[in-house]
Amino acid sequence: MHKKVKHIIAASLVVGVVSGVLPANDFILGSTKAYASTHHYYDDEEDDYDDAYLDGIYLSEGTIDFSKTDTDYSVNVGKDTNKITVKAKPAYDDFIVDINDSSVEEKDHYEKIVSLEEGKNVITIEVESDNDKKTYTLDVYRGGDTTTSATGTAIDTKTTTGAQTFIIPNGTNKFNAWNRVDGKWMYLDGTGQALKNTWWFDKNTGINYYLDKDGYRTTGWLQNNNNWYYFNENGEMKTDWISSGKNWYYLSKSGVMKMGWLEDSNGNWYYLDNTGSMTTGWLSDSEGKWYYLDSTGKMIKDSNVSGYNLDSNGVLSN
């Protein structure tokens, strides 16, 4: 999205999220990237919609005490940290967001990887609405000292700048990490708050998750922005062919369930009905043409089925 493009979307047209959840099984937690922020919730009023601001700033290392009205922050990261991932989530999806003059979009999860030099690094985040523009500034100090106890164990370091307090986790707590709560997984940010009603992408494994209204990983079917997605018992978003119940479904690379005609990489055609379920047997389209799909869902062409001829397009010949 070009930063000069303007979008006008009424604030009242916010599509709700409906989730179908199946029981989650135990699994071994792999390595994940940590993010940190504080969420501040607000009333969905027209004045808020006119003002440009962020809903949260997330960092792959270090934490900030975020407030939508505070635009200047400082944070310390380790000396060996030469890159940091910054996620700047706008209050509304049609707001335009730039990180260091580079546009980030919803499809990128509003994230950008920024290289760090030793010492002070300045990261600017610009958010723009139709009527307003605001710039947030992060001063990231690479190589900030961590305090150690008498036994040499690292403890949390607090850095105070004005009214802001920033905490560097000691690596032994459960912030910025997956946590099992009541037998299910949720992700706690740098303030210990669970991320809710949001997508979560694990950069280390390439797996997408969706955290529901209670902060738990979604399993089973999820309807989001008029699209359907499917998550296995571990909460991992699935792609390609899946079997659910007694039916087969196809999910695109972005996880969206497909409907209608589908051609695979080998040139085979399949038909997915208006529920996404793969069709088998005889099928009549809106023009009255008949096709035959075998037990694997593949459309048969240039062949004879039970005495009926199908042409090169798979259409029943007169």
Short mmCIF file of C-alpha atoms in Angstrom, two decimals:
data_model
loop_
_atom_site.label_atom_id
_atom_site.label_comp_id
_atom_site.label_asym_id
_atom_site.label_seq_id
_atom_site.Cartn_x
_atom_site.Cartn_y
_atom_site.Cartn_z
CA MET A 1 0.00 0.00 0.00
CA HIS A 2 1.47 3.35 -1.02
CA LYS A 3 1.59 5.79 1.88
CA LYS A 4 -0.27 8.46 -0.13
CA VAL A 5 -3.24 6.21 -0.90
CA LYS A 6 -6.31 7.20 1.12
CA HIS A 7 -8.96 4.78 2.27
CA ILE A 8 -12.43 5.65 3.53
CA ILE A 9 -13.99 2.81 5.47
CA ALA A 10 -16.76 3.49 7.99
CA ALA A 11 -15.79 2.56 11.51
CA SER A 12 -19.11 0.81 11.97
CA LEU A 13 -18.24 -1.78 9.33
CA VAL A 14 -16.06 -3.89 11.55
CA VAL A 15 -16.52 -7.57 10.80
CA GLY A 16 -16.69 -9.79 13.90
CA VAL A 17 -14.71 -12.92 14.42
CA VAL A 18 -16.49 -16.22 14.98
CA SER A 19 -14.40 -19.18 16.04
CA GLY A 20 -15.16 -22.89 16.16
CA VAL A 21 -12.86 -24.52 18.70
CA LEU A 22 -11.99 -28.20 19.12
CA PRO A 23 -10.25 -29.68 22.19
CA ALA A 24 -6.46 -29.10 22.08
CA ASN A 25 -4.00 -31.95 22.64
CA ASP A 26 -0.68 -31.61 24.47
CA PHE A 27 2.39 -30.84 22.38
CA ILE A 28 5.99 -29.84 22.91
CA LEU A 29 6.56 -26.12 22.59
CA GLY A 30 9.21 -25.14 20.07
CA SER A 31 11.28 -21.99 19.85
CA THR A 32 9.31 -18.77 19.31
CA LYS A 33 10.20 -15.14 18.75
CA ALA A 34 9.28 -12.84 21.61
CA TYR A 35 7.27 -9.65 21.29
CA ALA A 36 6.38 -7.12 23.92
CA SER A 37 3.87 -4.33 24.34
CA THR A 38 1.11 -3.01 26.55
CA HIS A 39 -2.44 -2.96 25.18
CA HIS A 40 -4.67 0.01 25.93
CA TYR A 41 -8.31 -0.35 24.94
CA TYR A 42 -10.49 2.57 23.92
CA ASP A 43 -14.00 3.46 22.92
CA ASP A 44 -14.77 3.09 19.22
CA GLU A 45 -15.84 6.68 18.69
CA GLU A 46 -15.79 8.81 15.57
CA ASP A 47 -13.25 11.22 17.11
CA ASP A 48 -10.86 8.31 17.73
CA TYR A 49 -11.26 7.21 14.12
CA ASP A 50 -10.26 10.65 12.84
CA ASP A 51 -7.07 10.71 14.95
CA ALA A 52 -4.04 8.72 13.76
CA TYR A 53 -2.55 6.48 16.41
CA LEU A 54 -1.29 2.96 17.06
CA ASP A 55 -2.98 0.24 19.10
CA GLY A 56 0.37 -1.22 20.16
CA ILE A 57 4.10 -1.43 19.47
CA TYR A 58 5.70 -4.89 19.73
CA LEU A 59 9.43 -5.61 19.89
CA SER A 60 11.29 -8.89 19.48
CA GLU A 61 13.52 -7.87 22.40
CA GLY A 62 12.93 -5.48 25.27
CA THR A 63 9.63 -3.95 26.37
CA ILE A 64 7.99 -0.56 26.42
CA ASP A 65 5.12 0.83 28.48
CA PHE A 66 2.99 1.76 25.48
CA SER A 67 0.31 4.44 25.43
CA LYS A 68 -1.33 5.67 22.23
CA THR A 69 -0.77 9.29 23.27
CA ASP A 70 2.94 8.91 24.14
CA THR A 71 5.16 9.12 21.07
CA ASP A 72 8.71 8.86 22.47
CA TYR A 73 10.19 5.67 23.93
CA SER A 74 13.56 4.24 24.94
CA VAL A 75 14.52 0.59 25.27
CA ASN A 76 17.72 -1.37 25.92
CA VAL A 77 18.70 -4.55 24.06
CA GLY A 78 21.66 -6.85 24.37
CA LYS A 79 25.05 -6.11 22.84
CA ASP A 80 24.77 -9.14 20.53
CA THR A 81 21.38 -8.05 19.16
CA ASN A 82 22.14 -6.82 15.64
CA LYS A 83 18.53 -6.94 14.43
CA ILE A 84 15.16 -6.28 16.00
CA THR A 85 11.67 -6.95 14.67
CA VAL A 86 9.25 -4.07 15.14
CA LYS A 87 5.50 -4.56 14.84
CA ALA A 88 3.36 -1.40 14.77
CA LYS A 89 -0.34 -2.27 14.87
CA PRO A 90 -2.62 0.64 13.87
CA ALA A 91 -5.85 1.36 15.70
CA TYR A 92 -7.75 0.76 12.42
CA ASP A 93 -6.67 -1.45 9.53
CA ASP A 94 -7.12 1.32 6.95
CA PHE A 95 -4.57 3.57 8.67
CA ILE A 96 -1.26 3.78 6.78
CA VAL A 97 1.85 2.74 8.72
CA ASP A 98 5.54 3.33 7.86
CA ILE A 99 8.50 2.02 9.86
CA ASN A 100 11.70 3.91 9.04
CA ASP A 101 10.02 5.30 5.90
CA SER A 102 9.11 1.80 4.69
CA SER A 103 5.43 0.91 4.37
CA VAL A 104 4.16 -2.07 6.35
CA GLU A 105 0.75 -3.63 5.72
CA GLU A 106 -1.70 -6.03 7.31
CA LYS A 107 -0.48 -8.86 5.06
CA ASP A 108 3.01 -8.26 6.53
CA HIS A 109 1.49 -8.27 10.04
CA TYR A 110 2.68 -4.63 10.24
CA GLU A 111 6.22 -5.88 10.92
CA LYS A 112 9.68 -4.78 9.81
CA ILE A 113 13.12 -6.14 10.70
CA VAL A 114 15.49 -3.28 11.56
CA SER A 115 19.29 -3.61 11.73
CA LEU A 116 20.96 -2.21 14.85
CA GLU A 117 24.37 -0.59 15.29
CA GLU A 118 26.08 -0.57 18.68
CA GLY A 119 24.89 2.31 20.81
CA LYS A 120 21.83 4.42 20.06
CA ASN A 121 19.50 3.55 17.14
CA VAL A 122 16.49 5.71 16.24
CA ILE A 123 13.43 3.96 14.79
CA THR A 124 10.53 6.09 13.56
CA ILE A 125 6.97 4.80 13.13
CA GLU A 126 4.55 7.01 11.22
CA VAL A 127 0.80 6.33 11.26
CA GLU A 128 -1.59 8.26 9.03
CA SER A 129 -5.39 8.47 8.87
CA ASP A 130 -7.47 10.49 6.43
CA ASN A 131 -7.25 13.59 8.61
CA ASP A 132 -4.24 13.14 10.84
CA LYS A 133 -0.64 11.94 11.03
CA LYS A 134 1.45 10.96 14.05
CA THR A 135 5.09 9.88 14.45
CA TYR A 136 6.29 7.56 17.22
CA THR A 137 10.03 7.47 17.96
CA LEU A 138 11.92 4.55 19.50
CA ASP A 139 15.45 5.10 20.84
CA VAL A 140 16.90 1.58 20.91
CA TYR A 141 20.19 1.27 22.80
CA ARG A 142 22.19 -1.78 21.77
CA GLY A 143 24.53 -2.94 24.52
CA GLY A 144 22.59 -1.60 27.52
CA ASP A 145 23.89 -3.02 30.82
CA THR A 146 21.96 -5.66 32.74
CA THR A 147 22.22 -5.78 36.49
CA THR A 148 23.48 -8.96 38.16
CA SER A 149 22.83 -10.24 41.64
CA ALA A 150 25.48 -11.19 44.17
CA THR A 151 25.38 -14.74 42.80
CA GLY A 152 25.94 -13.51 39.24
CA THR A 153 22.37 -14.25 38.12
CA ALA A 154 20.84 -11.72 35.76
CA ILE A 155 17.90 -9.80 37.18
CA ASP A 156 15.42 -7.41 35.59
CA THR A 157 16.78 -3.95 34.77
CA LYS A 158 14.46 -0.94 34.87
CA THR A 159 15.28 2.23 32.96
CA THR A 160 13.18 5.30 33.71
CA THR A 161 12.87 8.22 31.33
CA GLY A 162 10.39 10.84 32.48
CA ALA A 163 7.14 9.01 33.22
CA GLN A 164 8.13 5.93 31.21
CA THR A 165 9.54 2.75 32.75
CA PHE A 166 11.08 0.07 30.55
CA ILE A 167 11.81 -3.47 31.73
CA ILE A 168 14.39 -5.85 30.28
CA PRO A 169 13.17 -9.41 31.06
CA ASN A 170 15.74 -11.71 32.69
CA GLY A 171 14.89 -14.65 30.41
CA THR A 172 13.59 -16.82 33.24
CA ASN A 173 10.10 -15.39 33.54
CA LYS A 174 7.12 -16.30 31.38
CA PHE A 175 6.64 -12.97 29.65
CA ASN A 176 7.18 -12.75 25.88
CA ALA A 177 6.47 -16.48 25.69
CA TRP A 178 3.86 -19.19 25.24
CA ASN A 179 2.24 -20.23 28.49
CA ARG A 180 -0.09 -23.18 29.19
CA VAL A 181 -3.17 -22.02 31.09
CA ASP A 182 -5.96 -24.46 31.98
CA GLY A 183 -4.45 -26.96 29.56
CA LYS A 184 -4.45 -24.54 26.61
CA TRP A 185 -1.79 -22.25 25.14
CA MET A 186 -1.77 -18.45 25.21
CA TYR A 187 0.96 -15.89 24.48
CA LEU A 188 1.88 -13.35 27.16
CA ASP A 189 3.51 -10.10 26.05
CA GLY A 190 6.23 -8.20 27.88
CA THR A 191 3.77 -6.91 30.50
CA GLY A 192 2.28 -10.33 31.16
CA GLN A 193 -0.94 -9.59 29.25
CA ALA A 194 -2.35 -12.23 26.91
CA LEU A 195 -2.62 -11.30 23.23
CA LYS A 196 -6.28 -11.59 22.18
CA ASN A 197 -8.33 -11.47 18.96
CA THR A 198 -5.23 -11.35 16.81
CA TRP A 199 -3.08 -13.34 14.40
CA TRP A 200 0.33 -14.50 15.62
CA PHE A 201 3.11 -15.56 13.20
CA ASP A 202 6.06 -17.55 14.54
CA LYS A 203 9.00 -16.46 12.42
CA ASN A 204 11.15 -19.37 13.57
CA THR A 205 8.75 -22.09 12.43
CA GLY A 206 6.74 -20.22 9.79
CA ILE A 207 3.48 -21.19 11.51
CA ASN A 208 0.44 -18.93 11.86
CA TYR A 209 -1.82 -19.02 14.92
CA TYR A 210 -4.97 -17.13 15.87
CA LEU A 211 -5.49 -16.11 19.50
CA ASP A 212 -9.18 -15.93 20.41
CA LYS A 213 -11.12 -13.47 22.58
CA ASP A 214 -9.82 -15.22 25.72
CA GLY A 215 -6.23 -15.33 24.44
CA TYR A 216 -6.16 -19.06 23.66
CA ARG A 217 -4.93 -20.65 20.43
CA THR A 218 -7.83 -21.30 18.08
CA THR A 219 -8.33 -24.89 16.93
CA GLY A 220 -10.73 -26.20 14.29
CA TRP A 221 -12.57 -23.83 11.96
CA LEU A 222 -12.35 -20.04 12.24
CA GLN A 223 -14.34 -17.44 10.28
CA ASN A 224 -12.43 -14.17 10.03
CA ASN A 225 -13.22 -11.25 7.69
CA ASN A 226 -15.66 -13.43 5.69
CA ASN A 227 -12.99 -16.11 5.11
CA TRP A 228 -12.72 -19.55 6.67
CA TYR A 229 -9.48 -20.99 8.10
CA TYR A 230 -8.63 -24.30 9.75
CA PHE A 231 -6.27 -24.92 12.69
CA ASN A 232 -5.11 -28.34 13.87
CA GLU A 233 -5.22 -29.56 17.47
CA ASN A 234 -2.00 -27.63 18.21
CA GLY A 235 -3.49 -24.38 16.91
CA GLU A 236 -1.37 -24.39 13.72
CA MET A 237 -3.04 -22.86 10.65
CA LYS A 238 -3.25 -25.43 7.86
CA THR A 239 -2.87 -25.06 4.08
CA ASP A 240 -3.43 -27.39 1.10
CA TRP A 241 -5.88 -30.31 1.30
CA ILE A 242 -7.33 -31.22 4.70
CA SER A 243 -9.88 -33.80 5.81
CA SER A 244 -12.48 -32.59 8.32
CA GLY A 245 -15.36 -34.80 9.33
CA LYS A 246 -16.13 -36.90 6.27
CA ASN A 247 -15.23 -34.19 3.77
CA TRP A 248 -12.14 -32.78 2.03
CA TYR A 249 -11.38 -29.07 1.82
CA TYR A 250 -8.68 -27.00 0.11
CA LEU A 251 -6.93 -24.14 1.90
CA SER A 252 -4.81 -21.64 -0.03
CA LYS A 253 -1.24 -20.67 0.90
CA SER A 254 -2.71 -17.89 3.03
CA GLY A 255 -4.98 -20.42 4.73
CA VAL A 256 -8.25 -19.28 3.14
CA MET A 257 -10.74 -22.04 2.33
CA LYS A 258 -11.44 -22.19 -1.42
CA MET A 259 -14.84 -22.61 -3.12
CA GLY A 260 -15.79 -23.28 -6.74
CA TRP A 261 -13.53 -24.77 -9.41
CA LEU A 262 -9.92 -25.46 -8.43
CA GLU A 263 -7.02 -26.48 -10.70
CA ASP A 264 -3.99 -28.14 -9.11
CA SER A 265 -0.36 -27.94 -10.26
CA ASN A 266 -0.84 -31.06 -12.43
CA GLY A 267 -3.75 -29.57 -14.37
CA ASN A 268 -6.42 -31.61 -12.56
CA TRP A 269 -9.73 -29.90 -11.83
CA TYR A 270 -11.82 -30.23 -8.66
CA TYR A 271 -15.07 -28.62 -7.54
CA LEU A 272 -15.61 -27.28 -4.01
CA ASP A 273 -19.22 -26.49 -3.13
CA ASN A 274 -20.46 -23.40 -1.26
CA THR A 275 -19.43 -25.01 2.03
CA GLY A 276 -15.92 -25.68 0.67
CA SER A 277 -16.52 -29.44 0.59
CA MET A 278 -14.97 -31.38 -2.32
CA THR A 279 -17.59 -32.76 -4.72
CA THR A 280 -17.63 -36.29 -6.17
CA GLY A 281 -19.94 -37.93 -8.73
CA TRP A 282 -22.07 -36.09 -11.29
CA LEU A 283 -22.17 -32.30 -11.15
CA SER A 284 -24.32 -29.82 -13.10
CA ASP A 285 -23.16 -26.20 -13.34
CA SER A 286 -25.26 -23.03 -13.69
CA GLU A 287 -25.26 -23.41 -17.50
CA GLY A 288 -26.69 -26.90 -17.32
CA LYS A 289 -23.43 -28.61 -18.30
CA TRP A 290 -22.69 -31.96 -16.66
CA TYR A 291 -19.32 -33.12 -15.35
CA TYR A 292 -18.14 -36.22 -13.55
CA LEU A 293 -15.73 -36.13 -10.59
CA ASP A 294 -14.25 -39.44 -9.46
CA SER A 295 -13.89 -40.68 -5.87
CA THR A 296 -10.78 -38.52 -5.39
CA GLY A 297 -12.67 -35.42 -6.59
CA LYS A 298 -10.75 -35.21 -9.88
CA MET A 299 -12.79 -34.18 -12.94
CA ILE A 300 -12.80 -36.87 -15.64
CA LYS A 301 -12.34 -35.82 -19.28
CA ASP A 302 -11.74 -37.52 -22.63
CA SER A 303 -13.34 -40.64 -21.24
CA ASN A 304 -16.51 -42.74 -21.00
CA VAL A 305 -18.28 -43.15 -17.65
CA SER A 306 -21.06 -45.73 -17.46
CA GLY A 307 -21.77 -45.27 -21.17
CA TYR A 308 -21.66 -41.47 -21.06
CA ASN A 309 -18.99 -39.62 -23.08
CA LEU A 310 -17.05 -36.73 -21.58
CA ASP A 311 -15.17 -34.39 -23.92
CA SER A 312 -11.73 -32.77 -23.52
CA ASN A 313 -13.21 -30.16 -21.18
CA GLY A 314 -14.91 -32.78 -19.07
CA VAL A 315 -18.37 -31.83 -20.33
CA LEU A 316 -20.96 -34.54 -20.97
CA SER A 317 -21.41 -34.89 -24.73
CA ASN A 318 -24.87 -34.86 -26.27
#
